[in-house]
Short mmCIF file of C-alpha atoms in Angstrom, two decimals:
data_model
loop_
_atom_site.label_atom_id
_atom_site.label_comp_id
_atom_site.label_asym_id
_atom_site.label_seq_id
_atom_site.Cartn_x
_atom_site.Cartn_y
_atom_site.Cartn_z
CA MET A 6 -0.10 -0.02 -0.04
CA THR A 7 1.56 3.38 -1.00
CA LEU A 8 0.50 6.38 1.31
CA ALA A 9 -0.14 9.84 0.18
CA PRO A 10 2.81 12.25 1.19
CA ASP A 11 0.63 13.90 3.56
CA ALA A 12 -0.12 10.64 5.61
CA VAL A 13 3.78 9.82 5.19
CA ALA A 14 4.31 13.01 6.87
CA ARG A 15 1.85 12.80 9.44
CA LEU A 16 3.26 9.16 10.22
CA ILE A 17 6.74 10.35 10.24
CA ARG A 18 5.69 13.05 12.96
CA TRP A 19 3.90 10.39 14.94
CA ARG A 20 6.68 8.09 15.05
CA ARG A 21 8.81 10.91 16.13
CA HIS A 22 6.37 11.63 19.00
CA GLN A 23 6.22 8.25 20.22
CA VAL A 24 9.79 7.14 20.00
CA LEU A 25 10.76 10.47 22.00
CA VAL A 26 7.95 9.86 24.72
CA HIS A 27 9.11 6.41 24.93
CA SER A 28 12.77 7.42 25.23
CA ILE A 29 11.73 9.75 28.13
CA LEU A 30 9.79 7.01 29.65
CA TYR A 31 12.98 4.66 29.72
CA TYR A 32 16.21 7.41 30.29
CA ARG A 33 14.43 10.05 32.01
CA PHE A 34 12.12 8.20 34.31
CA ASP A 35 13.20 4.69 34.37
CA SER A 36 9.62 3.41 33.83
CA PRO A 37 9.32 2.11 30.33
CA LEU A 38 5.58 1.25 29.26
CA ILE A 39 6.48 -0.68 26.04
CA SER A 40 8.66 -3.56 25.64
CA ASP A 41 12.17 -3.32 23.86
CA HIS A 42 11.10 -4.95 21.08
CA THR A 43 8.06 -2.49 20.59
CA TYR A 44 10.29 0.36 20.73
CA ASP A 45 12.78 -1.27 18.25
CA SER A 46 9.70 -1.66 15.98
CA LEU A 47 8.67 1.90 16.00
CA ALA A 48 11.83 3.22 15.58
CA GLN A 49 12.82 0.92 12.76
CA GLU A 50 9.94 2.03 11.13
CA LEU A 51 10.61 5.65 11.76
CA ILE A 52 14.03 5.04 10.33
CA GLN A 53 12.80 3.21 7.20
CA LEU A 54 10.10 5.93 6.27
CA GLN A 55 13.13 8.72 6.65
CA ARG A 56 15.00 6.75 4.30
CA GLU A 57 12.62 6.00 1.79
CA HIS A 58 10.82 9.66 1.65
CA PRO A 59 13.77 11.75 2.78
CA GLU A 60 12.27 14.88 1.36
CA ILE A 61 9.06 14.29 2.99
CA SER A 62 11.06 13.80 6.22
CA GLU A 63 12.96 17.07 5.72
CA GLY A 64 9.98 18.59 5.77
CA VAL A 65 8.42 17.60 8.84
CA ASP A 66 9.72 20.24 11.57
CA TYR A 67 8.92 18.33 14.38
CA LYS A 68 12.07 17.60 16.12
CA LEU A 69 13.95 17.30 12.85
CA ASP A 70 17.19 18.09 14.08
CA ALA A 71 17.02 15.47 16.70
CA PHE A 72 15.95 12.65 14.34
CA ARG A 73 17.55 13.66 11.04
CA ASP A 74 20.53 10.85 11.95
CA PHE A 75 18.73 8.72 14.14
CA THR A 76 19.79 5.45 14.14
CA SER A 77 17.50 3.74 16.78
CA SER A 78 21.02 2.38 18.84
CA THR A 79 19.80 4.55 21.60
CA GLY A 80 16.97 7.11 22.20
CA TYR A 81 19.54 8.83 25.03
CA ASP A 82 20.57 11.54 22.48
CA LEU A 83 17.01 12.88 21.80
CA PRO A 84 15.89 15.88 23.46
CA LEU A 85 14.73 13.93 26.59
CA PHE A 86 13.81 17.22 28.51
CA SER A 87 11.51 18.63 25.72
CA PRO A 88 8.34 20.16 27.77
CA GLY A 89 5.72 18.96 25.76
CA GLU A 90 6.71 15.62 25.61
CA VAL A 91 7.79 15.29 29.16
CA VAL A 92 4.02 16.17 30.34
CA VAL A 93 2.76 13.42 27.81
CA ALA A 94 5.09 11.22 29.56
CA GLU A 95 4.32 12.00 32.80
CA THR A 96 0.63 11.68 32.11
CA LEU A 97 0.94 8.22 30.84
CA LEU A 98 2.69 7.10 33.71
CA LYS A 99 -0.08 8.79 36.15
CA LEU A 100 -2.74 6.86 34.11
CA ARG A 101 -0.70 3.32 34.35
CA ASN A 102 -0.29 4.02 38.01
CA GLU A 103 -3.85 4.85 38.49
CA ARG A 104 -4.89 1.58 36.42
CA GLN A 105 -2.70 -0.32 38.49
CA GLU A 106 -4.12 1.18 42.02
CA SER A 107 -7.65 0.11 40.73
#
């Protein structure tokens, strides 16, 4: 299935967001919510999308500099203190903790 360019751009942006949030959960809060395998799958899909659609990838301004040379070898080099994504990570942790308590 071939995606339209705008769908590819949205998917690249979403995968960058997911990889960053889950890197924050893992590296900053030491509280991963997904398995290493799932993280690797998201990261590899992002890498493949960016490799197959370099012109679209460069047009997605969401954290472009952080993900331009992303290899998935580590999420530690990503902007782990990015305020919006930290709030998302904290919210996910709060929801998980509330679910575990009930």
